[in-house]
Amino acid sequence: MKNVFRVAITCGDVDGIGAEVTAKALSKLRPQKGIQFYLWRSSHISKRYLNLIDKYFYRTTVKTWPQALRADCDFHKTLIDIESVLPPPKWVEQMAKAGVSKSIDALVTAPLSKTGVIQAGMKDSGHTGILKRVTKTPEIFMTFLGKEFNVVLLTGHTSIKKAYDQITEDRLMTCISLTDKFRPILPLKKRTKPIALVGCNPHAGEEGVIDKKENEIYLPALKLATKKKISIHGPLVPDVCFQNQYWPKSSFYIASYHDQGLIPFKMVHGANSGIQVSLGLPFVRTSVDHGTAKDIFGKHRANETSMKKALEIAIGILKNKPVKW
C-alpha cells in the first residue's frame, strides 16, 4: 500500500452548491493520514467556505496543476488549494489526464451542469463523457452506493431507444465482470450476496412474449457469468425486484437503463445520502448523488452528506477498507 494517496476534489459549477458541500464535508472529515487533498475551485468561492476549511487544514494556494504538483505537501494536514481561472469542466479534464498518468489516485467530483460543459466548449455528456474521452475507456458504468441497496447502470445518459440498442452481450458481460470485482468494497453482509440482473422490459420480457432481448442477450450472459463462477441471478421483473423485502438478497442491482435504477434508488435514499462510483476507470472516481441545486446557491442550506460519503468511500477504496453507513 502506498504511503500517501493523492485525492483531487473538483468543486463543480461556480454558481452551484459544490463549493459549499465540499467545504462542509472537509470540515467534518478533517485531515486523513496517508491522504493528500488537492482542491479545485474558483476565485469566486465564498470566504466563508475557505475559512471553514482553514479551521482544520493548512491551505497552500496555487493557480495551476503543475504548481500544485510542485507544492510542498509532506504533511497530511496541508491541503493544496488550486484557485483556477479555467471553467470547471476543464478541471475534470485535467484530473482525468492526471489519473491516466498516475499523478492522482482518486478524483471526487461535485456536480457539473450539462450547460456548463457545453459553455466550456466541450461536447461531452457530463463527467462520465469527459472521463471516458480522456481516458479512452471503452465503457464506464455509473454505480450508486446506498445504505439499503446498490445500483449499477448498464447504460447511461441516453434515450430509451438508444439505451435498448446499446444492450449487447459483450456490454452486459463487461458490466457484470466489473461489478463482481467491485463487490469486496461492500460490507460483509452485502458482498456475499449475488448480483441481481434486472430485465429491460416489463415482466422481464415475459419469456419472449413481450420482447426477446432477455432471451437473446440476458440469459446467455447469465449462463456465461455462472460458468465464470460469478454469483448472479435474473433477469428479474423490474416492477417487483426493488421492493424492500428483496434489498438484503443482492449485492448490486444491474439496471438496464438510467431511470429504471435511479428512480427507486433516489426514492429510497433521497438526494443526499447516496454516492456515485465510476466503474471501469484506471483510477478511483466518486461523486455526489445530486445536482448543482442552483436555487439554493449562496444560502448556506446545502446538505454535505453525499460529498462527505463520496470522500470517505474514495479513501476507503484506496485503503482497501469496506464501505460503512
Coordinates of N, CA and C in Angstrom, one line a residue, residues 102-234:
K102 N -1.1 8.6 -13.5 CA -0.9 8.2 -12.2 C -0.4 9.4 -11.2
S103 N -0.7 10.6 -11.6 CA -0.4 11.7 -10.8 C -1.4 11.9 -9.6
I104 N -2.6 11.3 -9.8 CA -3.5 11.3 -8.7 C -4.0 9.8 -8.6
D105 N -4.5 9.5 -7.4 CA -5.1 8.1 -7.2 C -6.6 8.1 -7.2
A106 N -7.2 9.3 -6.9 CA -8.7 9.3 -6.9 C -9.1 10.7 -7.2
L107 N -10.3 10.8 -7.8 CA -11.0 12.0 -8.1 C -12.4 12.0 -7.5
V108 N -12.7 13.1 -6.7 CA -14.0 13.2 -6.1 C -14.7 14.5 -6.7
T109 N -15.8 14.3 -7.3 CA -16.4 15.5 -8.0 C -17.7 16.0 -7.4
A110 N -17.8 17.3 -7.3 CA -19.1 18.0 -7.0 C -19.8 18.1 -8.4
P111 N -21.1 18.5 -8.4 CA -21.9 18.4 -9.6 C -21.6 19.5 -10.6
L112 N -21.6 19.1 -11.9 CA -21.5 19.9 -13.0 C -22.8 19.9 -13.8
S113 N -23.2 21.1 -14.4 CA -24.4 21.1 -15.2 C -24.0 20.8 -16.7
K114 N -24.9 20.2 -17.4 CA -24.6 19.9 -18.8 C -24.3 21.2 -19.6
T115 N -25.1 22.2 -19.3 CA -24.9 23.5 -20.0 C -23.5 24.1 -19.7
G116 N -23.0 23.9 -18.5 CA -21.6 24.3 -18.2 C -20.6 23.6 -19.0
V117 N -20.8 22.3 -19.3 CA -19.9 21.6 -20.1 C -19.9 22.2 -21.5
I118 N -21.0 22.4 -22.0 CA -21.2 23.0 -23.4 C -20.5 24.4 -23.5
Q119 N -20.8 25.2 -22.4 CA -20.2 26.6 -22.4 C -18.7 26.5 -22.3
A120 N -18.1 25.4 -21.8 CA -16.7 25.3 -21.8 C -16.1 24.9 -23.1
G121 N -17.0 24.7 -24.1 CA -16.5 24.3 -25.4 C -16.3 22.9 -25.6
M122 N -17.0 22.1 -24.7 CA -16.8 20.6 -24.8 C -18.1 20.0 -25.2
K123 N -18.0 18.8 -25.9 CA -19.2 18.1 -26.4 C -19.5 16.9 -25.6
D124 N -18.9 16.7 -24.4 CA -19.1 15.6 -23.6 C -20.4 15.6 -22.8
S125 N -20.9 14.4 -22.5 CA -22.2 14.4 -21.7 C -21.9 14.3 -20.3
G126 N -21.4 15.4 -19.7 CA -21.2 15.4 -18.3 C -19.8 14.8 -17.9
H127 N -19.7 14.6 -16.6 CA -18.5 14.0 -16.0 C -18.1 12.7 -16.7
T128 N -19.0 11.8 -16.9 CA -18.7 10.5 -17.4 C -18.2 10.6 -18.9
G129 N -18.8 11.5 -19.6 CA -18.3 11.7 -21.0 C -16.9 12.2 -21.1
I130 N -16.6 13.2 -20.2 CA -15.2 13.7 -20.1 C -14.3 12.6 -19.8
L131 N -14.6 11.9 -18.7 CA -13.7 10.8 -18.2 C -13.5 9.8 -19.3
K132 N -14.5 9.4 -20.0 CA -14.4 8.3 -21.0 C -13.6 8.8 -22.1
R133 N -13.8 10.0 -22.6 CA -13.0 10.6 -23.7 C -11.5 10.6 -23.4
V134 N -11.2 11.2 -22.2 CA -9.8 11.5 -21.9 C -9.1 10.2 -21.6
T135 N -9.7 9.3 -20.9 CA -9.0 8.0 -20.5 C -9.1 6.9 -21.6
K136 N -9.9 7.2 -22.6 CA -10.1 6.2 -23.7 C -10.6 4.9 -23.2
T137 N -11.4 5.0 -22.1 CA -12.0 3.8 -21.5 C -13.2 3.4 -22.3
P138 N -13.3 2.1 -22.8 CA -14.4 1.7 -23.7 C -15.8 1.9 -23.0
E139 N -15.9 1.5 -21.8 CA -17.1 1.5 -21.1 C -16.9 2.0 -19.6
I140 N -17.7 3.0 -19.2 CA -17.7 3.4 -17.8 C -19.2 3.2 -17.3
F141 N -19.3 2.5 -16.2 CA -20.6 2.2 -15.7 C -20.9 3.0 -14.4
M142 N -21.9 3.8 -14.4 CA -22.3 4.6 -13.3 C -22.8 3.7 -12.2
T143 N -22.3 3.8 -11.0 CA -22.6 2.9 -9.9 C -23.0 3.7 -8.7
F144 N -24.1 3.4 -8.1 CA -24.7 4.2 -7.0 C -24.7 3.3 -5.7
L145 N -24.0 3.8 -4.7 CA -24.0 3.0 -3.4 C -24.9 3.7 -2.4
G146 N -25.7 2.9 -1.7 CA -26.6 3.4 -0.7 C -26.7 2.5 0.5
K147 N -27.2 3.0 1.6 CA -27.4 2.2 2.8 C -28.2 1.0 2.6
E148 N -29.3 1.1 1.8 CA -30.2 0.0 1.6 C -29.9 -0.9 0.5
F149 N -29.5 -0.4 -0.7 CA -29.1 -1.2 -1.8 C -28.2 -0.4 -2.8
N150 N -27.6 -1.1 -3.7 CA -26.7 -0.5 -4.6 C -27.1 -0.8 -6.1
V151 N -26.8 0.1 -7.0 CA -27.3 0.0 -8.3 C -26.2 0.3 -9.3
V152 N -26.0 -0.5 -10.3 CA -25.1 -0.3 -11.4 C -25.9 -0.1 -12.7
L153 N -25.6 1.0 -13.4 CA -26.4 1.3 -14.7 C -25.7 0.7 -15.9
L154 N -26.4 -0.2 -16.6 CA -25.8 -0.8 -17.8 C -25.7 0.2 -18.9
T155 N -26.6 1.1 -19.0 CA -26.5 2.2 -19.9 C -26.6 3.6 -19.2
G156 N -26.1 4.7 -19.8 CA -26.1 5.9 -19.1 C -27.0 7.0 -19.5
H157 N -26.5 8.2 -19.7 CA -27.4 9.3 -20.1 C -27.7 9.3 -21.6
T158 N -28.7 8.5 -21.9 CA -29.1 8.4 -23.3 C -30.6 8.1 -23.4
S159 N -31.1 8.2 -24.6 CA -32.6 8.0 -24.7 C -32.9 6.5 -24.5
I160 N -34.2 6.3 -24.3 CA -34.6 4.9 -24.1 C -34.3 4.0 -25.3
K161 N -34.6 4.6 -26.5 CA -34.3 3.8 -27.7 C -32.8 3.5 -27.8
K162 N -31.9 4.5 -27.6 CA -30.5 4.2 -27.7 C -30.0 3.3 -26.6
A163 N -30.6 3.4 -25.4 CA -30.2 2.5 -24.4 C -30.6 1.1 -24.7
Y164 N -31.7 0.8 -25.3 CA -32.1 -0.5 -25.7 C -31.1 -1.1 -26.7
D165 N -30.8 -0.2 -27.7 CA -29.9 -0.7 -28.7 C -28.4 -0.9 -28.2
Q166 N -28.1 -0.3 -27.1 CA -26.7 -0.4 -26.5 C -26.6 -1.7 -25.7
I167 N -27.7 -2.4 -25.4 CA -27.6 -3.6 -24.6 C -27.2 -4.8 -25.5
T168 N -25.9 -5.1 -25.4 CA -25.4 -6.3 -26.1 C -24.8 -7.2 -25.1
E169 N -24.5 -8.4 -25.5 CA -24.0 -9.4 -24.6 C -22.6 -9.0 -24.1
D170 N -21.8 -8.5 -25.0 CA -20.4 -8.0 -24.6 C -20.5 -6.9 -23.6
R171 N -21.4 -6.0 -23.8 CA -21.5 -4.9 -22.8 C -22.0 -5.4 -21.5
L172 N -23.0 -6.2 -21.5 CA -23.5 -6.8 -20.3 C -22.5 -7.6 -19.6
M173 N -21.7 -8.4 -20.3 CA -20.7 -9.2 -19.6 C -19.6 -8.3 -19.0
T174 N -19.2 -7.3 -19.7 CA -18.2 -6.3 -19.1 C -18.8 -5.7 -17.8
C175 N -20.0 -5.3 -17.8 CA -20.7 -4.7 -16.7 C -20.7 -5.7 -15.5
I176 N -21.1 -6.9 -15.8 CA -21.2 -8.0 -14.8 C -19.8 -8.2 -14.2
S177 N -18.8 -8.3 -15.0 CA -17.4 -8.6 -14.5 C -16.9 -7.5 -13.6
L178 N -17.1 -6.2 -14.1 CA -16.6 -5.1 -13.3 C -17.4 -5.0 -11.9
T179 N -18.7 -5.3 -12.0 CA -19.5 -5.2 -10.8 C -19.0 -6.3 -9.8
D180 N -18.7 -7.5 -10.3 CA -18.3 -8.6 -9.4 C -16.9 -8.2 -8.8
K181 N -16.0 -7.6 -9.5 CA -14.7 -7.2 -9.0 C -14.8 -6.1 -7.9
F182 N -15.9 -5.3 -8.0 CA -16.1 -4.2 -7.0 C -16.8 -4.7 -5.8
R183 N -17.3 -5.9 -5.8 CA -18.1 -6.4 -4.6 C -17.3 -6.4 -3.3
P184 N -16.0 -6.6 -3.2 CA -15.3 -6.6 -1.9 C -15.3 -5.3 -1.2
I185 N -15.7 -4.1 -1.8 CA -15.7 -2.9 -1.2 C -17.0 -2.8 -0.3
L186 N -17.9 -3.7 -0.5 CA -19.2 -3.6 0.3 C -19.0 -4.3 1.7
P187 N -19.9 -3.9 2.6 CA -19.9 -4.6 3.9 C -20.1 -6.1 3.7
L188 N -19.6 -6.9 4.7 CA -19.5 -8.3 4.6 C -20.9 -8.9 4.2
K189 N -22.0 -8.4 4.9 CA -23.3 -9.0 4.7 C -23.8 -8.8 3.3
K190 N -23.3 -7.7 2.6 CA -23.7 -7.4 1.3 C -22.8 -8.1 0.2
R191 N -21.5 -8.1 0.4 CA -20.6 -8.6 -0.6 C -20.8 -10.1 -0.9
T192 N -21.3 -10.8 0.0 CA -21.5 -12.3 -0.2 C -22.8 -12.6 -1.0
K193 N -23.6 -11.6 -1.2 CA -24.9 -11.8 -1.9 C -24.7 -11.8 -3.4
P194 N -25.6 -12.4 -4.2 CA -25.4 -12.4 -5.7 C -25.8 -11.1 -6.3
I195 N -25.3 -10.9 -7.5 CA -25.7 -9.7 -8.3 C -27.1 -9.9 -8.8
A196 N -28.0 -8.9 -8.8 CA -29.3 -9.0 -9.3 C -29.4 -8.3 -10.7
L197 N -29.6 -9.1 -11.7 CA -29.7 -8.6 -13.1 C -31.2 -8.3 -13.4
V198 N -31.5 -7.0 -13.6 CA -32.9 -6.6 -13.8 C -33.2 -6.6 -15.3
G199 N -34.3 -7.2 -15.7 CA -34.7 -7.2 -17.1 C -35.0 -5.8 -17.6
C200 N -34.9 -5.6 -19.0 CA -35.1 -4.3 -19.5 C -36.6 -4.1 -19.9
N201 N -37.4 -5.1 -20.0 CA -38.7 -5.0 -20.5 C -39.7 -5.3 -19.3
P202 N -41.0 -4.8 -19.5 CA -42.0 -5.2 -18.5 C -42.0 -6.8 -18.3
H203 N -42.1 -7.2 -17.1 CA -42.2 -8.7 -16.8 C -40.9 -9.4 -17.3
A204 N -39.8 -8.6 -17.5 CA -38.6 -9.2 -18.0 C -38.8 -9.9 -19.3
G205 N -39.7 -9.3 -20.1 CA -39.9 -9.9 -21.5 C -41.0 -11.0 -21.5
E206 N -41.4 -11.4 -20.4 CA -42.5 -12.5 -20.3 C -42.1 -13.7 -21.2
E207 N -40.8 -14.1 -21.0 CA -40.3 -15.3 -21.7 C -40.4 -15.2 -23.2
G208 N -40.2 -13.9 -23.7 CA -40.2 -13.7 -25.1 C -41.5 -13.2 -25.7
V209 N -42.5 -13.2 -24.9 CA -43.9 -12.8 -25.4 C -43.9 -11.3 -25.6
I210 N -43.3 -10.5 -24.7 CA -43.3 -9.1 -24.8 C -42.1 -8.6 -25.7
D211 N -41.0 -9.2 -25.4 CA -39.8 -8.9 -26.2 C -38.7 -10.0 -26.0
K212 N -37.8 -10.1 -27.0 CA -36.9 -11.2 -26.9 C -35.5 -10.9 -26.4
K213 N -35.3 -9.6 -26.0 CA -34.0 -9.1 -25.5 C -33.5 -10.0 -24.4
E214 N -34.3 -10.2 -23.4 CA -33.9 -11.0 -22.3 C -33.5 -12.4 -22.7
N215 N -34.2 -13.1 -23.6 CA -33.8 -14.4 -24.0 C -32.5 -14.4 -24.8
E216 N -32.4 -13.4 -25.7 CA -31.3 -13.4 -26.6 C -30.0 -12.8 -26.0
I217 N -30.1 -11.9 -25.1 CA -28.9 -11.3 -24.5 C -28.7 -11.6 -23.0
Y218 N -29.7 -11.5 -22.2 CA -29.5 -11.6 -20.8 C -29.3 -13.1 -20.4
L219 N -30.0 -14.0 -20.9 CA -29.9 -15.4 -20.5 C -28.5 -16.0 -20.9
P220 N -28.0 -15.7 -22.1 CA -26.7 -16.2 -22.4 C -25.6 -15.6 -21.6
A221 N -25.8 -14.3 -21.2 CA -24.8 -13.6 -20.4 C -24.8 -14.2 -19.0
L222 N -26.0 -14.5 -18.5 CA -26.1 -15.1 -17.1 C -25.5 -16.5 -17.1
K223 N -25.7 -17.3 -18.2 CA -25.1 -18.6 -18.3 C -23.5 -18.5 -18.3
L224 N -23.0 -17.5 -19.1 CA -21.5 -17.3 -19.1 C -21.0 -16.9 -17.8
A225 N -21.7 -15.9 -17.2 CA -21.2 -15.4 -15.9 C -21.2 -16.5 -14.8
T226 N -22.2 -17.4 -14.8 CA -22.3 -18.5 -13.9 C -21.1 -19.5 -14.2
K227 N -20.8 -19.7 -15.4 CA -19.7 -20.5 -15.8 C -18.4 -20.0 -15.3
K228 N -18.3 -18.6 -15.2 CA -17.1 -18.0 -14.7 C -17.1 -17.8 -13.1
K229 N -18.1 -18.5 -12.5 CA -18.3 -18.6 -11.1 C -18.6 -17.2 -10.5
I230 N -19.3 -16.4 -11.2 CA -19.9 -15.1 -10.7 C -21.3 -15.4 -10.2
S231 N -21.5 -15.1 -9.0 CA -22.8 -15.3 -8.3 C -23.8 -14.2 -8.8
I232 N -24.8 -14.6 -9.6 CA -25.8 -13.7 -10.2 C -27.1 -14.4 -10.5
H233 N -28.2 -13.6 -10.4 CA -29.5 -14.2 -10.7 C -30.3 -13.2 -11.5
G234 N -31.3 -13.7 -12.2 CA -32.2 -12.9 -13.1 C -32.5 -13.6 -14.4

